[in-house]
Amino acid sequence: MPKILIDMNFSFAEENYIKTIYHLSQAGEVGVSTNAIADQLHTKPASVTDMIRKLANKEVVDYQKYQGVNISEQGKKVALEVIRKHRLWEVFLVEKLKFNWDEVHEIAEQLEHIRSSILTERLDEFLGYPKADPHGDPIPDKEGKFETGPTVALSEMSVDDIGLFVMVANDDPHLLQYLDKMKIKLGMKLKVIDKVVFDGSMQISFSNETPVFLSHQITQHLMIRKVA
């Protein structure tokens, strides 16, 4: 019989810290600073320092004073399990309960802490083993592996470049609602028509429809897989 994880020895707060440190390290930070963690979690650096000591004692992070925090291999496993549950629940909420993609993040933040491994595996099976969540983020499998490919922010593309819109790198509901308003959806093919040097705004044609103008504030969060 599959094992149910009744006690992973991590509180909800600890899991949130581990996940945050993982995300910051994936974004390129070597030695994640306590200030960066505090900013992400909207808390005080002193509180972060106390938690980091606890996590270091549990060997999920490596901490050196004045050198920041690095996540350990065990910490990565914990983070990826939490992320896996979060993204599977987002798929369930959108596909089965018909939530909009701008409504699911906060709910999934609560559901990601459910302990049962049986529930997670059956949810994955029920959903047909999805590879990505509603925002295009890859879903780790039960081994912590996930499929990803080279992407670039739309803001970094040049005039006449062509690509597929595959992921939103920001779950701000206002951004997602704006994309809905503009009828911009994942999987759409796009072409860069023009790019304004002054402010980085761009004119983009999605699926050969009438071109739309998007600000740099928006295009920096739209991840594109370039095609020939």
Short mmCIF file of N, CA and C in Angstrom, two decimals, residues 71-220:
data_model
loop_
_atom_site.label_atom_id
_atom_site.label_comp_id
_atom_site.label_asym_id
_atom_site.label_seq_id
_atom_site.Cartn_x
_atom_site.Cartn_y
_atom_site.Cartn_z
N ILE A 71 19.98 26.43 -0.52
CA ILE A 71 19.13 25.28 -0.24
C ILE A 71 19.91 23.99 -0.47
N SER A 72 19.71 23.01 0.41
CA SER A 72 20.40 21.73 0.30
C SER A 72 19.62 20.80 -0.64
N GLU A 73 20.20 19.65 -0.94
CA GLU A 73 19.50 18.68 -1.79
C GLU A 73 18.22 18.21 -1.12
N GLN A 74 18.26 18.00 0.20
CA GLN A 74 17.05 17.60 0.92
C GLN A 74 16.02 18.72 0.87
N GLY A 75 16.49 19.97 0.99
CA GLY A 75 15.59 21.11 0.90
C GLY A 75 14.91 21.20 -0.45
N LYS A 76 15.66 20.90 -1.51
CA LYS A 76 15.08 20.92 -2.85
C LYS A 76 13.95 19.89 -2.98
N LYS A 77 14.15 18.72 -2.38
CA LYS A 77 13.12 17.68 -2.44
C LYS A 77 11.84 18.15 -1.75
N VAL A 78 12.00 18.79 -0.60
CA VAL A 78 10.84 19.30 0.13
C VAL A 78 10.14 20.38 -0.69
N ALA A 79 10.92 21.32 -1.23
CA ALA A 79 10.36 22.42 -2.01
C ALA A 79 9.61 21.90 -3.23
N LEU A 80 10.19 20.96 -3.94
CA LEU A 80 9.57 20.44 -5.16
C LEU A 80 8.30 19.68 -4.86
N GLU A 81 8.23 19.03 -3.71
CA GLU A 81 7.00 18.33 -3.33
C GLU A 81 5.88 19.32 -3.06
N VAL A 82 6.21 20.42 -2.37
CA VAL A 82 5.21 21.45 -2.10
C VAL A 82 4.76 22.10 -3.41
N ILE A 83 5.72 22.41 -4.28
CA ILE A 83 5.41 23.02 -5.58
C ILE A 83 4.55 22.08 -6.42
N ARG A 84 4.87 20.80 -6.40
CA ARG A 84 4.09 19.80 -7.15
C ARG A 84 2.63 19.83 -6.72
N LYS A 85 2.40 19.80 -5.42
CA LYS A 85 1.02 19.82 -4.92
C LYS A 85 0.32 21.12 -5.29
N HIS A 86 1.03 22.24 -5.13
CA HIS A 86 0.44 23.54 -5.46
C HIS A 86 -0.04 23.58 -6.92
N ARG A 87 0.80 23.14 -7.83
CA ARG A 87 0.47 23.25 -9.25
C ARG A 87 -0.58 22.23 -9.68
N LEU A 88 -0.57 21.06 -9.07
CA LEU A 88 -1.63 20.09 -9.36
C LEU A 88 -2.98 20.63 -8.89
N TRP A 89 -3.01 21.24 -7.71
CA TRP A 89 -4.26 21.79 -7.21
C TRP A 89 -4.74 22.94 -8.10
N GLU A 90 -3.82 23.72 -8.64
CA GLU A 90 -4.24 24.80 -9.54
C GLU A 90 -4.90 24.22 -10.79
N VAL A 91 -4.33 23.13 -11.33
CA VAL A 91 -4.94 22.47 -12.49
C VAL A 91 -6.35 22.00 -12.13
N PHE A 92 -6.49 21.34 -10.98
CA PHE A 92 -7.79 20.84 -10.55
C PHE A 92 -8.80 21.97 -10.41
N LEU A 93 -8.41 23.05 -9.79
CA LEU A 93 -9.32 24.17 -9.57
C LEU A 93 -9.80 24.80 -10.87
N VAL A 94 -8.89 24.90 -11.85
CA VAL A 94 -9.27 25.51 -13.13
C VAL A 94 -10.04 24.53 -14.01
N GLU A 95 -9.51 23.31 -14.15
CA GLU A 95 -10.11 22.36 -15.10
C GLU A 95 -11.39 21.72 -14.57
N LYS A 96 -11.44 21.41 -13.28
CA LYS A 96 -12.56 20.65 -12.74
C LYS A 96 -13.59 21.51 -12.00
N LEU A 97 -13.11 22.56 -11.32
CA LEU A 97 -14.03 23.41 -10.56
C LEU A 97 -14.29 24.74 -11.26
N LYS A 98 -13.68 24.93 -12.43
CA LYS A 98 -13.96 26.07 -13.30
C LYS A 98 -13.61 27.43 -12.67
N PHE A 99 -12.60 27.46 -11.80
CA PHE A 99 -12.08 28.74 -11.35
C PHE A 99 -11.33 29.40 -12.51
N ASN A 100 -11.25 30.72 -12.48
CA ASN A 100 -10.40 31.43 -13.43
C ASN A 100 -8.94 31.32 -12.98
N TRP A 101 -8.01 31.45 -13.92
CA TRP A 101 -6.60 31.28 -13.57
C TRP A 101 -6.08 32.36 -12.63
N ASP A 102 -6.79 33.49 -12.52
CA ASP A 102 -6.37 34.54 -11.61
C ASP A 102 -6.91 34.33 -10.19
N GLU A 103 -7.70 33.28 -9.98
CA GLU A 103 -8.34 33.05 -8.68
C GLU A 103 -7.69 31.93 -7.86
N VAL A 104 -6.80 31.15 -8.47
CA VAL A 104 -6.43 29.88 -7.85
C VAL A 104 -5.17 29.91 -6.97
N HIS A 105 -4.33 30.91 -7.11
CA HIS A 105 -3.04 30.87 -6.41
C HIS A 105 -3.22 30.83 -4.89
N GLU A 106 -4.04 31.71 -4.36
CA GLU A 106 -4.20 31.77 -2.91
C GLU A 106 -4.83 30.50 -2.36
N ILE A 107 -5.75 29.91 -3.10
CA ILE A 107 -6.38 28.66 -2.65
C ILE A 107 -5.36 27.53 -2.67
N ALA A 108 -4.57 27.47 -3.74
CA ALA A 108 -3.54 26.43 -3.84
C ALA A 108 -2.47 26.60 -2.77
N GLU A 109 -2.24 27.83 -2.31
CA GLU A 109 -1.29 28.07 -1.23
C GLU A 109 -1.72 27.35 0.04
N GLN A 110 -3.03 27.20 0.23
CA GLN A 110 -3.54 26.47 1.39
C GLN A 110 -3.49 24.96 1.15
N LEU A 111 -3.87 24.54 -0.04
CA LEU A 111 -3.96 23.11 -0.33
C LEU A 111 -2.59 22.44 -0.47
N GLU A 112 -1.56 23.20 -0.76
CA GLU A 112 -0.23 22.62 -0.99
C GLU A 112 0.37 21.98 0.26
N HIS A 113 -0.21 22.26 1.42
CA HIS A 113 0.34 21.73 2.67
C HIS A 113 -0.33 20.43 3.13
N ILE A 114 -1.28 19.92 2.35
CA ILE A 114 -1.89 18.64 2.68
C ILE A 114 -0.82 17.56 2.67
N ARG A 115 -0.81 16.70 3.69
CA ARG A 115 0.28 15.75 3.88
C ARG A 115 0.18 14.48 3.05
N SER A 116 -1.00 14.05 2.70
CA SER A 116 -1.19 12.72 2.12
C SER A 116 -0.55 12.56 0.75
N SER A 117 0.41 11.64 0.65
CA SER A 117 1.03 11.36 -0.64
C SER A 117 0.07 10.59 -1.55
N ILE A 118 -0.81 9.77 -0.93
CA ILE A 118 -1.80 9.04 -1.73
C ILE A 118 -2.71 10.03 -2.46
N LEU A 119 -3.16 11.05 -1.76
CA LEU A 119 -4.03 12.06 -2.38
C LEU A 119 -3.32 12.73 -3.54
N THR A 120 -2.07 13.09 -3.35
CA THR A 120 -1.31 13.76 -4.42
C THR A 120 -1.20 12.88 -5.65
N GLU A 121 -0.86 11.60 -5.45
CA GLU A 121 -0.70 10.69 -6.59
C GLU A 121 -2.03 10.44 -7.29
N ARG A 122 -3.11 10.31 -6.52
CA ARG A 122 -4.43 10.08 -7.15
C ARG A 122 -4.93 11.33 -7.85
N LEU A 123 -4.59 12.49 -7.31
CA LEU A 123 -4.95 13.74 -7.97
C LEU A 123 -4.22 13.84 -9.31
N ASP A 124 -2.94 13.51 -9.32
CA ASP A 124 -2.15 13.53 -10.55
C ASP A 124 -2.75 12.59 -11.59
N GLU A 125 -3.11 11.38 -11.16
CA GLU A 125 -3.71 10.39 -12.06
C GLU A 125 -5.07 10.87 -12.58
N PHE A 126 -5.88 11.42 -11.68
CA PHE A 126 -7.21 11.91 -12.04
C PHE A 126 -7.13 13.02 -13.09
N LEU A 127 -6.11 13.83 -13.00
CA LEU A 127 -5.94 14.96 -13.93
C LEU A 127 -5.25 14.55 -15.23
N GLY A 128 -4.81 13.28 -15.32
CA GLY A 128 -4.15 12.82 -16.54
C GLY A 128 -2.68 13.16 -16.61
N TYR A 129 -2.05 13.27 -15.46
CA TYR A 129 -0.60 13.56 -15.36
C TYR A 129 -0.22 14.82 -16.15
N PRO A 130 -0.78 15.97 -15.77
CA PRO A 130 -0.46 17.22 -16.48
C PRO A 130 1.00 17.60 -16.32
N LYS A 131 1.55 18.21 -17.34
CA LYS A 131 2.96 18.63 -17.33
C LYS A 131 3.12 20.08 -16.89
N ALA A 132 2.04 20.86 -16.93
CA ALA A 132 2.14 22.27 -16.58
C ALA A 132 0.85 22.73 -15.91
N ASP A 133 0.95 23.76 -15.08
CA ASP A 133 -0.23 24.30 -14.42
C ASP A 133 -0.91 25.33 -15.33
N PRO A 134 -2.01 25.94 -14.89
CA PRO A 134 -2.73 26.88 -15.77
C PRO A 134 -1.94 28.10 -16.18
N HIS A 135 -0.83 28.38 -15.49
CA HIS A 135 0.00 29.54 -15.85
C HIS A 135 1.21 29.14 -16.68
N GLY A 136 1.31 27.84 -16.98
CA GLY A 136 2.42 27.35 -17.80
C GLY A 136 3.63 26.89 -17.02
N ASP A 137 3.57 26.98 -15.69
CA ASP A 137 4.70 26.51 -14.87
C ASP A 137 4.76 24.99 -14.91
N PRO A 138 5.95 24.39 -15.07
CA PRO A 138 6.06 22.94 -15.13
C PRO A 138 5.73 22.29 -13.79
N ILE A 139 5.10 21.12 -13.84
CA ILE A 139 4.72 20.40 -12.64
C ILE A 139 5.74 19.27 -12.40
N PRO A 140 6.44 19.28 -11.27
CA PRO A 140 7.37 18.18 -10.99
C PRO A 140 6.61 16.86 -10.83
N ASP A 141 7.22 15.76 -11.28
CA ASP A 141 6.61 14.44 -11.05
C ASP A 141 6.96 13.99 -9.63
N LYS A 142 6.57 12.76 -9.27
CA LYS A 142 6.78 12.30 -7.89
C LYS A 142 8.25 12.12 -7.56
N GLU A 143 9.11 12.12 -8.58
CA GLU A 143 10.56 12.04 -8.35
C GLU A 143 11.19 13.43 -8.30
N GLY A 144 10.37 14.47 -8.47
CA GLY A 144 10.89 15.83 -8.44
C GLY A 144 11.41 16.31 -9.78
N LYS A 145 11.19 15.53 -10.83
CA LYS A 145 11.66 15.90 -12.17
C LYS A 145 10.55 16.61 -12.93
N PHE A 146 10.94 17.54 -13.77
CA PHE A 146 9.93 18.23 -14.58
C PHE A 146 10.53 18.64 -15.91
N GLU A 147 9.64 18.76 -16.89
CA GLU A 147 10.06 19.11 -18.24
C GLU A 147 10.04 20.63 -18.42
N THR A 148 11.09 21.12 -19.00
CA THR A 148 11.15 22.54 -19.30
C THR A 148 11.98 22.72 -20.56
N GLY A 149 11.82 23.83 -21.19
CA GLY A 149 12.59 24.11 -22.40
C GLY A 149 13.06 25.54 -22.37
N PRO A 150 13.91 25.92 -23.31
CA PRO A 150 14.42 27.29 -23.32
C PRO A 150 13.32 28.31 -23.61
N THR A 151 13.22 29.28 -22.74
CA THR A 151 12.24 30.36 -22.95
C THR A 151 12.95 31.70 -22.77
N VAL A 152 12.30 32.73 -23.26
CA VAL A 152 12.82 34.08 -23.13
C VAL A 152 11.64 35.00 -22.84
N ALA A 153 11.87 36.03 -22.04
CA ALA A 153 10.81 37.01 -21.81
C ALA A 153 10.48 37.72 -23.12
N LEU A 154 9.21 37.96 -23.33
CA LEU A 154 8.80 38.67 -24.55
C LEU A 154 9.53 40.00 -24.66
N SER A 155 9.80 40.64 -23.56
CA SER A 155 10.48 41.93 -23.57
C SER A 155 11.89 41.86 -24.16
N GLU A 156 12.49 40.65 -24.18
CA GLU A 156 13.84 40.49 -24.71
C GLU A 156 13.86 40.16 -26.20
N MET A 157 12.70 39.97 -26.80
CA MET A 157 12.65 39.61 -28.21
C MET A 157 12.79 40.84 -29.10
N SER A 158 13.11 40.58 -30.35
CA SER A 158 13.35 41.66 -31.32
C SER A 158 12.26 41.68 -32.38
N VAL A 159 12.22 42.76 -33.12
CA VAL A 159 11.24 42.90 -34.21
C VAL A 159 11.40 41.75 -35.20
N ASP A 160 10.27 41.17 -35.60
CA ASP A 160 10.14 40.04 -36.53
C ASP A 160 10.40 38.68 -35.87
N ASP A 161 10.78 38.65 -34.59
CA ASP A 161 10.90 37.37 -33.89
C ASP A 161 9.52 36.73 -33.75
N ILE A 162 9.50 35.40 -33.81
CA ILE A 162 8.26 34.63 -33.71
C ILE A 162 8.41 33.61 -32.58
N GLY A 163 7.33 33.37 -31.84
CA GLY A 163 7.41 32.40 -30.76
C GLY A 163 6.03 31.97 -30.29
N LEU A 164 6.04 31.07 -29.28
CA LEU A 164 4.81 30.60 -28.65
C LEU A 164 4.77 31.11 -27.22
N PHE A 165 3.63 31.62 -26.81
CA PHE A 165 3.43 32.08 -25.44
C PHE A 165 3.19 30.86 -24.57
N VAL A 166 4.14 30.54 -23.67
CA VAL A 166 4.07 29.27 -22.93
C VAL A 166 3.94 29.43 -21.42
N MET A 167 4.21 30.61 -20.86
CA MET A 167 4.16 30.72 -19.41
C MET A 167 4.04 32.18 -18.97
N VAL A 168 3.33 32.39 -17.86
CA VAL A 168 3.29 33.71 -17.22
C VAL A 168 4.17 33.64 -15.98
N ALA A 169 5.19 34.46 -15.93
CA ALA A 169 6.15 34.40 -14.82
C ALA A 169 5.75 35.31 -13.67
N ASN A 170 4.47 35.54 -13.51
CA ASN A 170 3.97 36.37 -12.42
C ASN A 170 2.50 36.01 -12.22
N ASP A 171 2.12 35.68 -10.98
CA ASP A 171 0.74 35.25 -10.74
C ASP A 171 -0.13 36.37 -10.20
N ASP A 172 0.29 37.61 -10.41
CA ASP A 172 -0.53 38.75 -9.98
C ASP A 172 -1.89 38.68 -10.68
N PRO A 173 -2.99 38.64 -9.93
CA PRO A 173 -4.32 38.55 -10.55
C PRO A 173 -4.61 39.66 -11.54
N HIS A 174 -4.09 40.86 -11.28
CA HIS A 174 -4.36 41.98 -12.18
C HIS A 174 -3.72 41.75 -13.55
N LEU A 175 -2.53 41.16 -13.58
CA LEU A 175 -1.90 40.83 -14.85
C LEU A 175 -2.70 39.77 -15.58
N LEU A 176 -3.10 38.73 -14.88
CA LEU A 176 -3.86 37.64 -15.51
C LEU A 176 -5.21 38.13 -16.01
N GLN A 177 -5.85 39.01 -15.25
CA GLN A 177 -7.12 39.57 -15.69
C GLN A 177 -6.95 40.43 -16.94
N TYR A 178 -5.83 41.15 -17.01
CA TYR A 178 -5.56 41.97 -18.20
C TYR A 178 -5.36 41.09 -19.43
N LEU A 179 -4.61 40.00 -19.26
CA LEU A 179 -4.40 39.09 -20.39
C LEU A 179 -5.74 38.51 -20.86
N ASP A 180 -6.62 38.18 -19.91
CA ASP A 180 -7.96 37.70 -20.29
C ASP A 180 -8.71 38.78 -21.08
N LYS A 181 -8.62 40.00 -20.60
CA LYS A 181 -9.31 41.11 -21.27
C LYS A 181 -8.81 41.28 -22.70
N MET A 182 -7.50 41.06 -22.90
CA MET A 182 -6.91 41.21 -24.23
C MET A 182 -7.01 39.93 -25.05
N LYS A 183 -7.63 38.88 -24.44
CA LYS A 183 -7.80 37.58 -25.11
C LYS A 183 -6.45 36.95 -25.48
N ILE A 184 -5.47 37.13 -24.61
CA ILE A 184 -4.14 36.55 -24.79
C ILE A 184 -4.05 35.29 -23.94
N LYS A 185 -3.85 34.14 -24.59
CA LYS A 185 -3.87 32.87 -23.89
C LYS A 185 -2.60 32.06 -24.15
N LEU A 186 -2.30 31.16 -23.21
CA LEU A 186 -1.16 30.27 -23.39
C LEU A 186 -1.32 29.46 -24.67
N GLY A 187 -0.21 29.21 -25.34
CA GLY A 187 -0.24 28.41 -26.58
C GLY A 187 -0.37 29.24 -27.83
N MET A 188 -0.67 30.53 -27.68
CA MET A 188 -0.81 31.38 -28.87
C MET A 188 0.54 31.62 -29.53
N LYS A 189 0.52 31.62 -30.86
CA LYS A 189 1.71 31.99 -31.62
C LYS A 189 1.72 33.51 -31.77
N LEU A 190 2.88 34.11 -31.69
CA LEU A 190 2.97 35.56 -31.77
C LEU A 190 4.15 35.99 -32.62
N LYS A 191 4.07 37.23 -33.07
CA LYS A 191 5.16 37.85 -33.82
C LYS A 191 5.34 39.27 -33.33
N VAL A 192 6.60 39.66 -33.14
CA VAL A 192 6.91 41.03 -32.72
C VAL A 192 6.86 41.94 -33.94
N ILE A 193 5.95 42.89 -33.92
CA ILE A 193 5.77 43.80 -35.05
C ILE A 193 6.64 45.04 -34.88
N ASP A 194 6.68 45.56 -33.66
CA ASP A 194 7.45 46.79 -33.42
C ASP A 194 7.86 46.83 -31.95
N LYS A 195 8.93 47.57 -31.68
CA LYS A 195 9.42 47.73 -30.31
C LYS A 195 9.89 49.16 -30.13
N VAL A 196 9.35 49.83 -29.12
CA VAL A 196 9.66 51.24 -28.89
C VAL A 196 10.91 51.35 -28.03
N VAL A 197 11.93 51.99 -28.55
CA VAL A 197 13.20 52.11 -27.84
C VAL A 197 13.02 52.90 -26.54
N PHE A 198 12.19 53.91 -26.56
CA PHE A 198 12.06 54.82 -25.42
C PHE A 198 11.61 54.11 -24.15
N ASP A 199 10.56 53.32 -24.24
CA ASP A 199 10.01 52.72 -23.01
C ASP A 199 9.90 51.20 -23.07
N GLY A 200 10.36 50.59 -24.16
CA GLY A 200 10.33 49.14 -24.26
C GLY A 200 8.98 48.54 -24.57
N SER A 201 7.97 49.38 -24.79
CA SER A 201 6.65 48.84 -25.16
C SER A 201 6.75 48.18 -26.53
N MET A 202 5.84 47.23 -26.79
CA MET A 202 5.93 46.44 -28.01
C MET A 202 4.57 46.30 -28.69
N GLN A 203 4.61 46.19 -30.01
CA GLN A 203 3.42 45.88 -30.80
C GLN A 203 3.52 44.42 -31.20
N ILE A 204 2.53 43.63 -30.77
CA ILE A 204 2.58 42.19 -30.95
C ILE A 204 1.34 41.70 -31.69
N SER A 205 1.56 40.80 -32.63
CA SER A 205 0.46 40.14 -33.31
C SER A 205 0.32 38.73 -32.73
N PHE A 206 -0.83 38.43 -32.14
CA PHE A 206 -1.10 37.10 -31.60
C PHE A 206 -1.99 36.33 -32.56
N SER A 207 -1.52 35.16 -32.97
CA SER A 207 -2.29 34.28 -33.86
C SER A 207 -2.82 35.02 -35.07
N ASN A 208 -1.97 35.91 -35.61
CA ASN A 208 -2.29 36.67 -36.83
C ASN A 208 -3.50 37.58 -36.69
N GLU A 209 -3.85 37.91 -35.45
CA GLU A 209 -4.94 38.86 -35.23
C GLU A 209 -4.39 40.29 -35.29
N THR A 210 -5.28 41.26 -35.14
CA THR A 210 -4.87 42.66 -35.15
C THR A 210 -3.84 42.91 -34.06
N PRO A 211 -2.70 43.50 -34.38
CA PRO A 211 -1.64 43.71 -33.38
C PRO A 211 -2.13 44.54 -32.19
N VAL A 212 -1.57 44.23 -31.02
CA VAL A 212 -1.89 44.97 -29.81
C VAL A 212 -0.59 45.55 -29.24
N PHE A 213 -0.72 46.65 -28.51
CA PHE A 213 0.43 47.25 -27.83
C PHE A 213 0.47 46.76 -26.39
N LEU A 214 1.66 46.32 -25.94
CA LEU A 214 1.86 45.87 -24.56
C LEU A 214 3.03 46.62 -23.96
N SER A 215 2.87 47.04 -22.71
CA SER A 215 3.94 47.76 -22.02
C SER A 215 5.05 46.80 -21.61
N HIS A 216 6.21 47.37 -21.32
CA HIS A 216 7.34 46.57 -20.83
C HIS A 216 6.98 45.90 -19.50
N GLN A 217 6.17 46.57 -18.69
CA GLN A 217 5.75 46.01 -17.40
C GLN A 217 5.01 44.69 -17.59
N ILE A 218 4.36 44.53 -18.73
CA ILE A 218 3.64 43.29 -19.02
C ILE A 218 4.55 42.30 -19.75
N THR A 219 5.25 42.74 -20.79
CA THR A 219 6.03 41.80 -21.62
C THR A 219 7.16 41.13 -20.86
N GLN A 220 7.64 41.77 -19.79
CA GLN A 220 8.73 41.15 -19.03
C GLN A 220 8.28 39.89 -18.29
#
